[in-house]
mmCIF file of N, CA and C in Angstrom:
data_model
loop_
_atom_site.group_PDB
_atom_site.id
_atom_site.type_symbol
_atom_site.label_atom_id
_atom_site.label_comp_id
_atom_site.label_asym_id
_atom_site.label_seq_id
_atom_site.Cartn_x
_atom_site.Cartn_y
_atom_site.Cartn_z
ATOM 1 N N UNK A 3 -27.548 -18.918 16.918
ATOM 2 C CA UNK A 3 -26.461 -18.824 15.951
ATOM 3 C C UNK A 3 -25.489 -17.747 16.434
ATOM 4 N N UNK A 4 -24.288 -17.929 16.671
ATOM 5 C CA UNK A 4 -23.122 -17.235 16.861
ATOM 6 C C UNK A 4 -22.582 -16.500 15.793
ATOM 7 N N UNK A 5 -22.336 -15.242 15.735
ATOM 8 C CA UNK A 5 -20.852 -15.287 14.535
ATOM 9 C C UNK A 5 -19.617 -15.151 15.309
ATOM 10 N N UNK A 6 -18.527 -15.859 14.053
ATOM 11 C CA UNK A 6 -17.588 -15.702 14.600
ATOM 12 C C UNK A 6 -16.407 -14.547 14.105
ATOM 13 N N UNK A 7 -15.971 -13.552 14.977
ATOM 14 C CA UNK A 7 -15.101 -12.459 14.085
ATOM 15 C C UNK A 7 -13.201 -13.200 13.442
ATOM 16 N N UNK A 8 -13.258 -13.234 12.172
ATOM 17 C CA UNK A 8 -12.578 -13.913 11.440
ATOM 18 C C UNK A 8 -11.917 -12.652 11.516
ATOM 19 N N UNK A 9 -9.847 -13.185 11.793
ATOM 20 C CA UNK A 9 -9.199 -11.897 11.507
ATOM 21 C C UNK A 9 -8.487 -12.085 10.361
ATOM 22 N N UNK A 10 -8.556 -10.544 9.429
ATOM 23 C CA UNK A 10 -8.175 -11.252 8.265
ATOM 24 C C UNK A 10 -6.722 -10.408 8.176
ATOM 25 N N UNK A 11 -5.959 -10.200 8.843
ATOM 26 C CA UNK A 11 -4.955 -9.536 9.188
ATOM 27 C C UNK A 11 -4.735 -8.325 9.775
ATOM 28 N N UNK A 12 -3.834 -7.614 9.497
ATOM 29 C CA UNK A 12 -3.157 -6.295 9.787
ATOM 30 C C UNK A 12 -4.077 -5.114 8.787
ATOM 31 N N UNK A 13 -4.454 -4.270 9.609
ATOM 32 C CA UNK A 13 -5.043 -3.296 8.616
ATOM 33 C C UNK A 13 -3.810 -2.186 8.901
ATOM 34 N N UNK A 14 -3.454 -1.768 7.453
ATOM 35 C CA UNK A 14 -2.123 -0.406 7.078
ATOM 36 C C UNK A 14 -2.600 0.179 5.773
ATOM 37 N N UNK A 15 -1.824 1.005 5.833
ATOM 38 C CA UNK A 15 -1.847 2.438 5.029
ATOM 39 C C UNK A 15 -0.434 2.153 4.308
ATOM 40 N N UNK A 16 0.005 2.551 2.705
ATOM 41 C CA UNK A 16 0.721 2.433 2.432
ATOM 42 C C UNK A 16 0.431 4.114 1.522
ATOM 43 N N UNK A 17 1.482 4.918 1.278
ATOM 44 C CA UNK A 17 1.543 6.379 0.970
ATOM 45 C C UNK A 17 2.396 6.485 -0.186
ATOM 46 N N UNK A 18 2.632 6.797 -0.990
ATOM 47 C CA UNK A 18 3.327 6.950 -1.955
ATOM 48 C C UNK A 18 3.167 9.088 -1.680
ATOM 49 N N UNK A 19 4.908 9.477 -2.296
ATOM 50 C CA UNK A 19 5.044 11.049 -2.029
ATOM 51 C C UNK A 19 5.381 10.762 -3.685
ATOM 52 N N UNK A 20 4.711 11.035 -4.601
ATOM 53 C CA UNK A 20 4.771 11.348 -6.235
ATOM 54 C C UNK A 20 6.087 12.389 -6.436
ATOM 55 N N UNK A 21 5.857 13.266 -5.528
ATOM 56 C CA UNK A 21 6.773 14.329 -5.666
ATOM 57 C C UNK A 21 8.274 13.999 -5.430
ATOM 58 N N UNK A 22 8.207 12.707 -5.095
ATOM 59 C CA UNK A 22 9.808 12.128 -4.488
ATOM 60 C C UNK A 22 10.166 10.884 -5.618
ATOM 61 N N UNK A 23 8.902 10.135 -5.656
ATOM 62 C CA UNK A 23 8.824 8.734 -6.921
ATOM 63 C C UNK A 23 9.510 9.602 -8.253
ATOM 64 N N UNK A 24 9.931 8.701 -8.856
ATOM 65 C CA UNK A 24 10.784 9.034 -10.056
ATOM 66 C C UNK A 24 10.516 7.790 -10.796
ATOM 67 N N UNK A 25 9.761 6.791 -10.773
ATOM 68 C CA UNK A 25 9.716 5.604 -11.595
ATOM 69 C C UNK A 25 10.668 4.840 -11.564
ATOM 70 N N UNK A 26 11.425 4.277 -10.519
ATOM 71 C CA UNK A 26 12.515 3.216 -10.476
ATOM 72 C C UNK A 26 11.789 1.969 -10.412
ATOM 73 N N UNK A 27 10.271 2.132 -9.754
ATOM 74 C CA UNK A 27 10.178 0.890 -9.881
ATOM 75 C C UNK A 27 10.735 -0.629 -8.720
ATOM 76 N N UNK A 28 11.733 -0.371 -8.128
ATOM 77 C CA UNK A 28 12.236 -1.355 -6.971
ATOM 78 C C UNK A 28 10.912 -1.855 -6.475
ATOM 79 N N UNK A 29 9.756 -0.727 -6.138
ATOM 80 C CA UNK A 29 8.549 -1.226 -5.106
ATOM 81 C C UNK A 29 7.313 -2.822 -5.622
ATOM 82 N N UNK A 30 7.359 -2.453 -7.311
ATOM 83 C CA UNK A 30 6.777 -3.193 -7.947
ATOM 84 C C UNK A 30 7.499 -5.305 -7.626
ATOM 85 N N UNK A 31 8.662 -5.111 -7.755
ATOM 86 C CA UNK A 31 9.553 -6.325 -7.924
ATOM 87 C C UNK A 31 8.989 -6.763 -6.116
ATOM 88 N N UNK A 32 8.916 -5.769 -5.512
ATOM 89 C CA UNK A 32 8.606 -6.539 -3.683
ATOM 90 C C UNK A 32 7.595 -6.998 -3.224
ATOM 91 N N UNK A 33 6.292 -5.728 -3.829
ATOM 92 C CA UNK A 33 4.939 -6.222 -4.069
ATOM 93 C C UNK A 33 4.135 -5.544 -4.686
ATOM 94 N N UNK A 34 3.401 -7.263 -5.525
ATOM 95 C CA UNK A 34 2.697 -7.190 -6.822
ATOM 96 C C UNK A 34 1.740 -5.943 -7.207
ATOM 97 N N UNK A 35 1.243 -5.521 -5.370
ATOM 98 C CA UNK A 35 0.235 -4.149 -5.557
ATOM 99 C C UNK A 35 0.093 -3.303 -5.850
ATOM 100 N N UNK A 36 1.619 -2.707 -6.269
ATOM 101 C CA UNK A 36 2.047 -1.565 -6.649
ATOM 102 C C UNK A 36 2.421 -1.652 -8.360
ATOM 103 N N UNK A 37 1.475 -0.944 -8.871
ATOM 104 C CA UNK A 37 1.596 -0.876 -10.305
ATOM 105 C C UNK A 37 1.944 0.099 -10.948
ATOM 106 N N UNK A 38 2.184 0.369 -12.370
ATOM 107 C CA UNK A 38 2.799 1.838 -13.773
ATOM 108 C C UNK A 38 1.539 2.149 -12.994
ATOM 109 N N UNK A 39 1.764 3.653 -13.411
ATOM 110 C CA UNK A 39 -0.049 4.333 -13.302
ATOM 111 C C UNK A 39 0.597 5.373 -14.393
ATOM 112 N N UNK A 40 -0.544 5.943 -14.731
ATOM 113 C CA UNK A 40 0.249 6.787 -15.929
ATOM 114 C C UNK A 40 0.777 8.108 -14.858
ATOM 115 N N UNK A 41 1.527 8.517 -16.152
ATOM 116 C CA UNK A 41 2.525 9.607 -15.971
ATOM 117 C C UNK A 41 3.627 8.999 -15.731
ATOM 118 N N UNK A 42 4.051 7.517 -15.776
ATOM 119 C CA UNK A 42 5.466 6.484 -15.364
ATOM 120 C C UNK A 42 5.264 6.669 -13.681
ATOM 121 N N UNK A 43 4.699 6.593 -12.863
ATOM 122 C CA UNK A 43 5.035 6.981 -11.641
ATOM 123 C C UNK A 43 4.021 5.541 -10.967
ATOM 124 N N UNK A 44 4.633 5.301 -9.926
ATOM 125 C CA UNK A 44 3.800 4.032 -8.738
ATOM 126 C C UNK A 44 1.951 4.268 -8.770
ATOM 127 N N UNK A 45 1.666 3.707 -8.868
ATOM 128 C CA UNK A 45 -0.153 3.453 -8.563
ATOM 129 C C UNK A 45 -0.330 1.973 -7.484
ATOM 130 N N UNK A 46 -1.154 1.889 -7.181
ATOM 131 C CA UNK A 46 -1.879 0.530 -6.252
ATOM 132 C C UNK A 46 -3.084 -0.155 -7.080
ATOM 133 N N UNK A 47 -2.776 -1.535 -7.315
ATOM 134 C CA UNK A 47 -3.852 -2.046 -8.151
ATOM 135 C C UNK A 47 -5.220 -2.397 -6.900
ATOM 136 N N UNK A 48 -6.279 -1.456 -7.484
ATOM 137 C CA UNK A 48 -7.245 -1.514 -6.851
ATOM 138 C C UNK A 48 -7.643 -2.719 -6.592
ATOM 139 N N UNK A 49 -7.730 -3.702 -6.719
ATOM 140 C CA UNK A 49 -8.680 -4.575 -6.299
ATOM 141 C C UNK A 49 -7.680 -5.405 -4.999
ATOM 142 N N UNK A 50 -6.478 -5.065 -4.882
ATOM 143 C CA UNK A 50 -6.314 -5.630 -3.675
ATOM 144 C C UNK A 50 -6.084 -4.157 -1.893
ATOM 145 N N UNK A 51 -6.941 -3.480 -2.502
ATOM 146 C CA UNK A 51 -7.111 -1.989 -1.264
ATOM 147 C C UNK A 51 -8.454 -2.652 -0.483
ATOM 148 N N UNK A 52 -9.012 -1.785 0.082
ATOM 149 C CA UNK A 52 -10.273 -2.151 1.233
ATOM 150 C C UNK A 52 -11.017 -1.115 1.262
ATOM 151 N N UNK A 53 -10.596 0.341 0.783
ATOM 152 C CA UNK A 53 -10.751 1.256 0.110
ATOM 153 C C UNK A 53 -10.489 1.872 -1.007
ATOM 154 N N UNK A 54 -11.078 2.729 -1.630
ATOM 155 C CA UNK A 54 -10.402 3.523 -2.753
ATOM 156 C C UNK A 54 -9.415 3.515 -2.771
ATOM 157 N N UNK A 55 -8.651 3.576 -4.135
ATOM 158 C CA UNK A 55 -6.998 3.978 -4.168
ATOM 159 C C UNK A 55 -7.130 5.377 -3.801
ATOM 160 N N UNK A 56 -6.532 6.308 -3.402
ATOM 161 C CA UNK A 56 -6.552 7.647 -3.202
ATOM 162 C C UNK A 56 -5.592 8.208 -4.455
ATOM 163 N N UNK A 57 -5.803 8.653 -5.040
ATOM 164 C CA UNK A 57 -4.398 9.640 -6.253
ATOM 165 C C UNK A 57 -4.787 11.077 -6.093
ATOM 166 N N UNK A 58 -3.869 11.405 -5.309
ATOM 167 C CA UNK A 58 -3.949 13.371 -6.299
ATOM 168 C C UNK A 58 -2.731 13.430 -7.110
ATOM 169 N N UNK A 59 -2.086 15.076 -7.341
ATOM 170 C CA UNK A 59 -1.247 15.014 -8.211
ATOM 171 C C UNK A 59 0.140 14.871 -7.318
ATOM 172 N N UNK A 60 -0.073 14.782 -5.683
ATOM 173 C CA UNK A 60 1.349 14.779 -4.697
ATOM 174 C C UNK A 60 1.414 13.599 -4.190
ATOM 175 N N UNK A 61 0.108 12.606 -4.129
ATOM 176 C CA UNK A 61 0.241 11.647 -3.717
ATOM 177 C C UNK A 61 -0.544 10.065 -3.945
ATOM 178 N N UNK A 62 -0.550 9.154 -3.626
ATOM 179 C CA UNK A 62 -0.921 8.302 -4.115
ATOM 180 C C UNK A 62 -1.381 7.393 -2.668
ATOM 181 N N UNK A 63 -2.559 6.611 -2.214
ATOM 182 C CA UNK A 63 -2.382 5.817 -0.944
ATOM 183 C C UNK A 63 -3.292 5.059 -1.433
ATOM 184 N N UNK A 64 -3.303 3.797 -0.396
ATOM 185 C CA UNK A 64 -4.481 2.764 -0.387
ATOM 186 C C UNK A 64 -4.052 2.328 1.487
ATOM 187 N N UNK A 65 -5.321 1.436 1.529
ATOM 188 C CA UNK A 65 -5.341 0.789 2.994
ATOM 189 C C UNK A 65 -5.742 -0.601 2.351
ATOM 190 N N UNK A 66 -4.923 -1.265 3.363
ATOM 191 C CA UNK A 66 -4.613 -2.677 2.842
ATOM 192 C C UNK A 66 -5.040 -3.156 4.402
ATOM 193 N N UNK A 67 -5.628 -4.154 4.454
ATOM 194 C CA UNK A 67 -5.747 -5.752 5.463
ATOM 195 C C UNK A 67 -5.968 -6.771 5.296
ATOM 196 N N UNK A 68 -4.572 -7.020 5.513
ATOM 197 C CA UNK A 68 -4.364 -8.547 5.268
ATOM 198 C C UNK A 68 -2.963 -8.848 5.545
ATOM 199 N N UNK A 69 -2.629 -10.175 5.540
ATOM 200 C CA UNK A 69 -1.213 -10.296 6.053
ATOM 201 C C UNK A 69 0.317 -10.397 4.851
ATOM 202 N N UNK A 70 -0.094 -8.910 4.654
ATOM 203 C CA UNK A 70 1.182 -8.577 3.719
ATOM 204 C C UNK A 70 1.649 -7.450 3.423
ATOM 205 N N UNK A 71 1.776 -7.155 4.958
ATOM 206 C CA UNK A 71 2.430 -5.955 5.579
ATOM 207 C C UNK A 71 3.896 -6.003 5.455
ATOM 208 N N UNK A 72 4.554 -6.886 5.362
ATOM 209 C CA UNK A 72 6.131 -7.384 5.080
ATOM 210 C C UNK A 72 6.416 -7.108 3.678
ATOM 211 N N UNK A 73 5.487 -7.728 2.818
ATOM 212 C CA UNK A 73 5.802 -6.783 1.612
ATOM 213 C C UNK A 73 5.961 -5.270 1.331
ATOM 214 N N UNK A 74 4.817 -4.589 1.885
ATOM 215 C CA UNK A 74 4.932 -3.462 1.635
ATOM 216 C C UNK A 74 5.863 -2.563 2.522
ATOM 217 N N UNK A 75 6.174 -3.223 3.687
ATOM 218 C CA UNK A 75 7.214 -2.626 3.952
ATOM 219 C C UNK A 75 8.427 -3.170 3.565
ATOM 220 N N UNK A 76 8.708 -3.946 2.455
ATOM 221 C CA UNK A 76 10.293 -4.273 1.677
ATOM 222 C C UNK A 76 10.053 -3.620 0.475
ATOM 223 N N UNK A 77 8.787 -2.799 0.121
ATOM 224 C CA UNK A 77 8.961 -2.319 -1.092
ATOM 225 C C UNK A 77 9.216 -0.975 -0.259
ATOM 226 N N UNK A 78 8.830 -0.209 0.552
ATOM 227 C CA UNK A 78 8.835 0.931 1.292
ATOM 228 C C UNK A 78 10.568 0.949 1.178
ATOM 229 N N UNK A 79 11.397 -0.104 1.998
ATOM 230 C CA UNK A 79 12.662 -0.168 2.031
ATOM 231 C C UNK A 79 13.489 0.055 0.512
ATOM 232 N N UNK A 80 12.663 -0.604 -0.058
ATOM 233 C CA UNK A 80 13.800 -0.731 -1.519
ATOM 234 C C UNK A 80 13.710 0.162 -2.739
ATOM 235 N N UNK A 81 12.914 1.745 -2.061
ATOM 236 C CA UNK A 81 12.535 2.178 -2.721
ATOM 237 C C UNK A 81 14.011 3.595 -2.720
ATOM 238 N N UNK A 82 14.988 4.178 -3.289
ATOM 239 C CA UNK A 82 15.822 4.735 -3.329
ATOM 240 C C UNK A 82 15.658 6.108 -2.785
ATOM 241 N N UNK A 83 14.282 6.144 -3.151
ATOM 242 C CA UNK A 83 14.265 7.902 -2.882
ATOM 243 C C UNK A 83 13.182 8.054 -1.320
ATOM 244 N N UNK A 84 13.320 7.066 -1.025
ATOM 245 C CA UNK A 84 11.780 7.012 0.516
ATOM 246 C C UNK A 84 10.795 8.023 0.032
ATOM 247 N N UNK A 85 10.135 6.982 -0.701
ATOM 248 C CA UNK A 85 8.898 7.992 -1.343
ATOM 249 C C UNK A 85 8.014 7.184 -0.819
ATOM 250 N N UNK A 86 8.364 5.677 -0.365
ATOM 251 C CA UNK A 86 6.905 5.468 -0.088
ATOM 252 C C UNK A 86 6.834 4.929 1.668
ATOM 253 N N UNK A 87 5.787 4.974 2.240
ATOM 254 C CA UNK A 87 5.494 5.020 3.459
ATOM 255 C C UNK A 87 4.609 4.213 4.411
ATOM 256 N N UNK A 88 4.611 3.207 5.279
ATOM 257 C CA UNK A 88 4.101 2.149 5.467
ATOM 258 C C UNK A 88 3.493 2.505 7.082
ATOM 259 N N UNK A 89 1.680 2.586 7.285
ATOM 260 C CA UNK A 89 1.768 2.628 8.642
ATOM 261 C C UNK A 89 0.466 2.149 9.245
ATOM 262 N N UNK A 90 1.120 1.193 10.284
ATOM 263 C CA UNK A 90 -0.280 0.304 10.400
ATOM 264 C C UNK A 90 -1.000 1.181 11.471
ATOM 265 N N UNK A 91 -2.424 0.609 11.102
ATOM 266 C CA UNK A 91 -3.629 0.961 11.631
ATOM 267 C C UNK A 91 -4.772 0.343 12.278
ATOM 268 N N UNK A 92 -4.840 0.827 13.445
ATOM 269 C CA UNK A 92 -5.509 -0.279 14.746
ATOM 270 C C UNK A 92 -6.843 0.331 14.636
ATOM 271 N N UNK A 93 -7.789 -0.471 14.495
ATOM 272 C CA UNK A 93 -9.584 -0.701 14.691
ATOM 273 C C UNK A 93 -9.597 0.479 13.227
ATOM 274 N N UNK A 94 -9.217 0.210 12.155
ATOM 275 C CA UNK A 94 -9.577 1.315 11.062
ATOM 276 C C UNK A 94 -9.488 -0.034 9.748
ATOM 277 N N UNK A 95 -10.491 0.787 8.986
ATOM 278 C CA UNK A 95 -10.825 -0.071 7.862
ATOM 279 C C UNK A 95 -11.290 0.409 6.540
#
């Protein structure tokens, strides 16, 4: 019996800087992953990370793989204040 290694995309890091987010919100409308979290400010809906969401009080991250790296980098883009931060990651999971 063989296995076979199934790729299930791009593994990235997406960063949110809290200290820059102001609740506009643009990131939510690009992709679905990015949710309210309290305090009005960006969160990552856990169940689509590969890890923990990360939150402190400066920042916010998850690691994502899969192929929807284009989203998160058009929410990265459409975000007014570049609070949030998109960066892929080779053999990490």
């Amino acid at each position: 019996m063989t296995t076979e290694h199934v790729d299930t995309g791009t593994t990235y890091r997406v960063s949110v800087d809290l200290n820059a987010c102001d609740g506009v919100f643009a990131c939510l409308v690009r992709d679905d992953r990015f949710v309210e979290a309290d305090g009005g400010l960006v969160g990552f809906d856990p169940a689509d990370a590969v890890t923990s969401v990360e939150r402190t009080s400066d920042k916010a991250a998850a690691t994502f793989c899969d192929e929807r790296i284009d989203e998160a980098q058009a929410a990265a883009t459409a975000c007014p204040l570049d609070a949030i931060s998109v960066e892929e990651r080779e053999g990490e999971v």
